CSV table of C-alpha atoms in Angstrom, one decimal:
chain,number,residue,atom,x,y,z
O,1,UNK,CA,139.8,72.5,126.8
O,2,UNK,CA,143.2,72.2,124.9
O,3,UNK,CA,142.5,75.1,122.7
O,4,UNK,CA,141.3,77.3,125.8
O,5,UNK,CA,144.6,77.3,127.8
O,6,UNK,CA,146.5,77.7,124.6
O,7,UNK,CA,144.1,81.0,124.4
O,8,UNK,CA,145.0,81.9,128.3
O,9,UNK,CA,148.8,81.3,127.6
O,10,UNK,CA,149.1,83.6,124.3
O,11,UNK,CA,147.0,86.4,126.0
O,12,UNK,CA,147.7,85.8,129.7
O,13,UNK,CA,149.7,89.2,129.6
O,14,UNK,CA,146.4,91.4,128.3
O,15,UNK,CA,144.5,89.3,130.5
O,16,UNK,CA,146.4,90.4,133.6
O,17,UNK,CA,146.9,93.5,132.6
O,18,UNK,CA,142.9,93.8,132.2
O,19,UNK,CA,141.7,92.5,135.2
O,20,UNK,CA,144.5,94.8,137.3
O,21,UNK,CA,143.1,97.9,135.3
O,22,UNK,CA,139.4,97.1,136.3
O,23,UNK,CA,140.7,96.9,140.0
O,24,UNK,CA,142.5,100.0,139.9
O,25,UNK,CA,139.0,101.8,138.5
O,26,UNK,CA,137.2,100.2,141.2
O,27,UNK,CA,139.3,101.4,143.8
O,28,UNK,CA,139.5,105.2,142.4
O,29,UNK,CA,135.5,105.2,141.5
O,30,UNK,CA,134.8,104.2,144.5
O,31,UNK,CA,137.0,106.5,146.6
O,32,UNK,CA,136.1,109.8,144.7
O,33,UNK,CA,132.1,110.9,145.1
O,34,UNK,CA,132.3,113.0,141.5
O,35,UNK,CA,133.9,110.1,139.7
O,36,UNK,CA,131.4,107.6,141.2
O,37,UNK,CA,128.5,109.8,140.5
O,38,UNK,CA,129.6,110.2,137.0
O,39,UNK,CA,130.0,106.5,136.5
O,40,UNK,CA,126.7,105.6,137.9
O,41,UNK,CA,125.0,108.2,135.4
O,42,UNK,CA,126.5,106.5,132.5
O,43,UNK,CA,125.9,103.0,133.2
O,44,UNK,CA,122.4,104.1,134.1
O,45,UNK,CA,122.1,105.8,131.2
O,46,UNK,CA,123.4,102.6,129.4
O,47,UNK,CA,120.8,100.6,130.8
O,48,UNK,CA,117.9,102.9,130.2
O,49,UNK,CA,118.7,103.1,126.8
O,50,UNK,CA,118.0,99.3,126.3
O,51,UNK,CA,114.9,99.5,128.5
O,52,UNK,CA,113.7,102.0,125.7
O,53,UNK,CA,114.7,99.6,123.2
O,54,UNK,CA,112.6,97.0,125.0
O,55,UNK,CA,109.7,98.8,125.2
O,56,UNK,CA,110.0,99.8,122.0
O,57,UNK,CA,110.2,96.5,120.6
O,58,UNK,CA,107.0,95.6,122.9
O,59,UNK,CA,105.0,98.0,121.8
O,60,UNK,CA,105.1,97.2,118.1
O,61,UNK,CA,104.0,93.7,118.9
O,62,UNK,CA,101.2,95.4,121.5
O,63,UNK,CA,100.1,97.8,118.3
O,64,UNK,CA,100.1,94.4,116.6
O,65,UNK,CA,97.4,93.4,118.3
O,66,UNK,CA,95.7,96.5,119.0
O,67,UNK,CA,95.6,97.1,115.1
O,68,UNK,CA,93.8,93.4,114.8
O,69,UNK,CA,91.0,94.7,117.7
O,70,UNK,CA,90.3,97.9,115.5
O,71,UNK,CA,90.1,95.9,112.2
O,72,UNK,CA,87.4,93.7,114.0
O,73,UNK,CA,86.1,96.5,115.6
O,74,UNK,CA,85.3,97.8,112.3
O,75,UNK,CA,84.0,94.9,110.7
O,76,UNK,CA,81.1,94.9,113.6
O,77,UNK,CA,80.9,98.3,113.0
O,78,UNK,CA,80.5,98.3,109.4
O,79,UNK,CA,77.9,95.5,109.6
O,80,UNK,CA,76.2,97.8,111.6
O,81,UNK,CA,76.0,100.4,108.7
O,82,UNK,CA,72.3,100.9,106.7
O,83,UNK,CA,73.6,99.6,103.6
O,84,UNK,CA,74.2,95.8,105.3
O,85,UNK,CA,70.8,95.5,106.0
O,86,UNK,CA,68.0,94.5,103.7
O,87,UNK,CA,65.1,96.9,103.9
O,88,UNK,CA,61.6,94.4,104.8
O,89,UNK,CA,59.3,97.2,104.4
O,90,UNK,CA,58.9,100.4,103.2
O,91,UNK,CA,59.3,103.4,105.6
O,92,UNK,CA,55.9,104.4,107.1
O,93,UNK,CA,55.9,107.2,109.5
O,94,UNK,CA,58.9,106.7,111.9
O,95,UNK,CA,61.9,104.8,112.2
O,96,UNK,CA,60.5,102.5,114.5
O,97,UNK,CA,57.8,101.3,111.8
O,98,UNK,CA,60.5,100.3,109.5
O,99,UNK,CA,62.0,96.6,109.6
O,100,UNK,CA,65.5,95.4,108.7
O,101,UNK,CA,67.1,92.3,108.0
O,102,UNK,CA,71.2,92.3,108.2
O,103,UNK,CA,72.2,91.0,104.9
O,104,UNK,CA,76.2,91.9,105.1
O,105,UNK,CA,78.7,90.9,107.2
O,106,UNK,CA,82.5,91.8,107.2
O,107,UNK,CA,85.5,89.5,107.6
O,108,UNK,CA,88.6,91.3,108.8
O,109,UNK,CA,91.9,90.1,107.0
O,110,UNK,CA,95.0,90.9,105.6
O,111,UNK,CA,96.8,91.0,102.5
O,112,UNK,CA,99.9,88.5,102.6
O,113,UNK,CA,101.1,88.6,99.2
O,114,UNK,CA,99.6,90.7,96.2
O,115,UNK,CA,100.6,91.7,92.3
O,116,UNK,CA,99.8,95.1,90.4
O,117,UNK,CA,102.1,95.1,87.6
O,118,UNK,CA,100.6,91.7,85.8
O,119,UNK,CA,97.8,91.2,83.2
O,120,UNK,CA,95.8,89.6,85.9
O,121,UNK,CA,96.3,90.4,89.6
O,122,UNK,CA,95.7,88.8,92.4
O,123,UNK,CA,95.5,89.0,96.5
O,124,UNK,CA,96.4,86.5,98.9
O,125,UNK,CA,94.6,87.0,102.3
O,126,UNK,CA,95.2,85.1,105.4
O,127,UNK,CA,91.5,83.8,105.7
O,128,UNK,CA,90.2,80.6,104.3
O,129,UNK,CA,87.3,78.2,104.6
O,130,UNK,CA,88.0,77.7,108.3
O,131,UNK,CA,86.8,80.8,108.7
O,132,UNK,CA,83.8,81.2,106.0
O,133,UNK,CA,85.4,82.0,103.5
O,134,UNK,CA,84.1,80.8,99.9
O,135,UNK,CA,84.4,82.0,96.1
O,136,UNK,CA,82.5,84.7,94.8
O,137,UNK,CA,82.6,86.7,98.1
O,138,UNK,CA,83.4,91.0,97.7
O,139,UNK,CA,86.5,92.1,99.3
O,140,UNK,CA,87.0,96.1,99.9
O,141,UNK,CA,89.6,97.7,101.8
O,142,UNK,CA,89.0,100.9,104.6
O,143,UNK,CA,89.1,102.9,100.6
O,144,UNK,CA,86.8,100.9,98.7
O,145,UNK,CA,85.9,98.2,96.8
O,146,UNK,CA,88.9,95.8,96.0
O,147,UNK,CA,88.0,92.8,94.1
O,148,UNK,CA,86.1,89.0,94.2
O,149,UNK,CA,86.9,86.0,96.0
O,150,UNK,CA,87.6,83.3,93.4
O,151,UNK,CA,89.7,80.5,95.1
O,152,UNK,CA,89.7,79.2,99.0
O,153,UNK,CA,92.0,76.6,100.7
O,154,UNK,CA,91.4,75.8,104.7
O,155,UNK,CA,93.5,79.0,105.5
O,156,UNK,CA,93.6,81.2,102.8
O,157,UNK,CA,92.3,82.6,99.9
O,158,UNK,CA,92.9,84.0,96.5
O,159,UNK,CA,91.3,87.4,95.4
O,160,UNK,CA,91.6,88.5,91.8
O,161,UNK,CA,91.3,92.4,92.1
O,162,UNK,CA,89.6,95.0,89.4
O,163,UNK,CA,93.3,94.9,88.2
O,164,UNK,CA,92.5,92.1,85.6
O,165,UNK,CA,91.5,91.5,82.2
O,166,UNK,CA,88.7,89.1,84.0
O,167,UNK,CA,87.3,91.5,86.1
O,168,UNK,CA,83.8,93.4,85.5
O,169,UNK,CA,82.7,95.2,88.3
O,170,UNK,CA,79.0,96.8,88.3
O,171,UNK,CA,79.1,100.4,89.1
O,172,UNK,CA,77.4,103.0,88.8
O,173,UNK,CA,77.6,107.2,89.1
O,174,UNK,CA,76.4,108.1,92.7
O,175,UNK,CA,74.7,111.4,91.0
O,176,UNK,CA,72.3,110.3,88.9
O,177,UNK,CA,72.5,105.8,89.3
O,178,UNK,CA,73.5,105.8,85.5
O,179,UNK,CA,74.8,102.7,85.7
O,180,UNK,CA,77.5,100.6,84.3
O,181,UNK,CA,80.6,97.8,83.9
O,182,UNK,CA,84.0,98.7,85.1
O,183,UNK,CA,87.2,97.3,83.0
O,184,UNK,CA,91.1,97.8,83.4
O,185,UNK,CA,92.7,97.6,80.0
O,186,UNK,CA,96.1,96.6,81.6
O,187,UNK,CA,97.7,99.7,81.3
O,188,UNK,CA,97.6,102.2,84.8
O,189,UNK,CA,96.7,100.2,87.9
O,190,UNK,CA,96.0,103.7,88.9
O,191,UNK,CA,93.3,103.8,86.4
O,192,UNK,CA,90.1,101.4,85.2
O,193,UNK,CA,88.0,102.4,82.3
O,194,UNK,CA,83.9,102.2,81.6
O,195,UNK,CA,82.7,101.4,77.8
O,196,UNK,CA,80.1,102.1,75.6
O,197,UNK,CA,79.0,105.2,78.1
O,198,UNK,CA,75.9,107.1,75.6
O,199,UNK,CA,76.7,110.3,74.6
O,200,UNK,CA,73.8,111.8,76.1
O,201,UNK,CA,75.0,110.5,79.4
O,202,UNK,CA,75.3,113.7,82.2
O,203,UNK,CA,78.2,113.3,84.2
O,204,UNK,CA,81.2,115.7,84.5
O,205,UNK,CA,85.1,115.0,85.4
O,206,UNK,CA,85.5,114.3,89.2
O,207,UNK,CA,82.4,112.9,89.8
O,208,UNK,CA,82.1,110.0,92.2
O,209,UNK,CA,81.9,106.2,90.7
O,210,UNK,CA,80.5,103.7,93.4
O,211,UNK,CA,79.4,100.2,93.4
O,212,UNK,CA,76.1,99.2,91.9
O,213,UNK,CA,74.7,96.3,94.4
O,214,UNK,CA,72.5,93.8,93.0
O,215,UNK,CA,75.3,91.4,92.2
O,216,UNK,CA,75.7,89.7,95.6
O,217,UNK,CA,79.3,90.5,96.0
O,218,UNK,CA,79.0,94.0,97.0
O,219,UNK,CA,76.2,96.3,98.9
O,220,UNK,CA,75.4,99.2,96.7
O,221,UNK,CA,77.4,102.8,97.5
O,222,UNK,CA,80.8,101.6,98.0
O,223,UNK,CA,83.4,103.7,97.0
O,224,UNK,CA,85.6,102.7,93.4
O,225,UNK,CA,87.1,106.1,91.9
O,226,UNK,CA,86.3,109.4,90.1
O,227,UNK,CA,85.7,110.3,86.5
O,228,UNK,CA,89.6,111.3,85.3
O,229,UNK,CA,88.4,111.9,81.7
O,230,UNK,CA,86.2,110.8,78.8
O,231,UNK,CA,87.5,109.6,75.8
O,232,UNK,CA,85.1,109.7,72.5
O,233,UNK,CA,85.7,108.4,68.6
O,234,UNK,CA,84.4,110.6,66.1
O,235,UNK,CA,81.0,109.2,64.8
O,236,UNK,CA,80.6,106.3,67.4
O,237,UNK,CA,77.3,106.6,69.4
O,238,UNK,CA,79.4,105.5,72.6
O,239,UNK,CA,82.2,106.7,74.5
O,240,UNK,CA,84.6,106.0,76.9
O,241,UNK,CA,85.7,107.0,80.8
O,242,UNK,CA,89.1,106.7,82.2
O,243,UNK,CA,88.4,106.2,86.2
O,244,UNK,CA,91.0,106.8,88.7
O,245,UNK,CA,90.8,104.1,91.4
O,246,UNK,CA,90.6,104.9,95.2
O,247,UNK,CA,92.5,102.2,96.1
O,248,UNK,CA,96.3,102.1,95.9
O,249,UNK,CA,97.0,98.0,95.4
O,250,UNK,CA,100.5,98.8,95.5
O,251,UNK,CA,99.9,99.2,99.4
O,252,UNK,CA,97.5,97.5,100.0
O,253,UNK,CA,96.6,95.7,103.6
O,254,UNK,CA,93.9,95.4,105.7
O,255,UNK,CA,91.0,94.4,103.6
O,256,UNK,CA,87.2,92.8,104.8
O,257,UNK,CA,85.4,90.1,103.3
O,258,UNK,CA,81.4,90.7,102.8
O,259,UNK,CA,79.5,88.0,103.6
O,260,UNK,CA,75.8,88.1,101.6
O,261,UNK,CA,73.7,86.4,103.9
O,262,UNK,CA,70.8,86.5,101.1
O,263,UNK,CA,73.2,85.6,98.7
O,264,UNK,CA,71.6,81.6,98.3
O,265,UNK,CA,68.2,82.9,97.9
O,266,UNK,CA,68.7,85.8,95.4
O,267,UNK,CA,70.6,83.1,93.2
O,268,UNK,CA,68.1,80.4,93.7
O,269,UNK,CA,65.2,82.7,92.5
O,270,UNK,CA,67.2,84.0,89.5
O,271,UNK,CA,68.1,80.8,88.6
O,272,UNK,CA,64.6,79.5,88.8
O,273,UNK,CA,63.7,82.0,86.4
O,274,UNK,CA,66.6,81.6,84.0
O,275,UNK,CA,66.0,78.2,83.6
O,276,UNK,CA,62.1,78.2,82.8
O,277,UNK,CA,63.3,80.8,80.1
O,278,UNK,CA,65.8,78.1,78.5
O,279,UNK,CA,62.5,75.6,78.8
């Protein structure tokens, strides 16, 4: 309280002087129509321009949410696609004769922290075991495929992308089905490379790489990259293909986790099978 009337007593004269100035305005707005008029425009102006700023503000946290509806809009949507369902039997004479049994599901999520420059990169998505998650699940973005699941807490989980020295991704060429492993050599995260391709392969520069299926991570035909270039060795019976990747992981987002719903059986039968072989 001290310091306050020690501010009214140094400034009492701009103080007096202020409030008789805001009378005197009052008094001459007031009394001339143009001058009132014009000060009414500009404090209205004034005040619409932070009501635009308000509704500006509002609407980013509205798109907010209107982005999450679309991104589970298109997870349903996706599921809904014929390469999520398993095929029960084969096509007779109509569409009606056929059967299907859903085998993907999609898991919208986003990206809250990511690497591209490293050996080994990784995503971390904002979707955990609460929510289904678990290791070995396919990730793709709205581009294509992305990487594999391959650690889970309660809330989040830890995706190591085809940007690794771990990573082998079965793909194959959507011409032909020649199929094959995709690597990154840790150079060009704009770039992933395919080995020991036979030199009687047929395939030319630009054509479409896509994933295999089989594995249970991914359904077969989603998109990786192109063909950028072959690279060959004088008298080697193999060579190589530089693919550039669909995905930008340098801006990387909105991704979707598949759920294999087949996934237990398909491993207990091949593990059924690999184990009478080691017998």
């Amino acid at each position: 309280m001290r310091n306050l009337f020690e501010f009214l007593k140094r400034f009492r004269d701009f103080l007096i002087f202020l409030i008789l100035q805001v009378i005197v305005l009052t008094f001459f707005f007031n009394s001339k129509n143009y001058h009132k008029s014009k000060m009414v425009n500009t404090s209205s102006s004034t005040v619409g321009w932070f009501i635009e700023k308000r509704h500006n503000i509002t609407q980013h946290f509205n798109l907010i949410d209107a982005n999450e509806q679309l991104q589970a809009e298109n997870a349903r949507l996706r599921a809904n696609l014929p390469e999520s369902f398993y095929q029960l039997q084969d096509r007779l004479y109509s569409i009606e004769d056929t059967l299907y049994r859903k085998q993907y599901e999609y898991i919208p999520a986003k990206v809250i922290n990511s690497s591209s420059n490293k050996q080994n990169n990784y995503l971390t998505l904002n979707k955990g075991a609460i929510q289904g998650i678990e290791t070995g699940m396919g990730v793709i973005s709205p581009i294509g495929a992305v990487g594999i699941v391959v650690d889970v807490s309660d809330h989040y989980s830890i995706v190591m992308t085809a940007l690794s020295n771990h990573s082998q991704l079965n793909v194959k060429l959507k011409t032909n089905n020649e199929f094959w492993l995709l690597y990154w050599d840790g150079i060009n995260s704009d770039y992933a490379q395919i080995k020991n391709v036979k030199r009687d392969a047929i395939f030319n520069v630009g054509d479409t790489v896509i994933t295999r299926g089989g594995a249970t991570q991914f359904p077969e035909g989603i998109f990786v990259g192109t063909i950028a270039e072959q690279t060959a060795v004088d008298g080697e019976q193999s060579m190589s293909l530089n693919v550039e990747l669909g995905v930008n992981y340098n801006a990387i987002y909105q991704v979707y986790i598949i759920r294999n719903l087949m996934k237990g059986e398909q491993l207990e039968i091949e593990d059924r099978i690999l184990s009478a072989d080691e017998n």
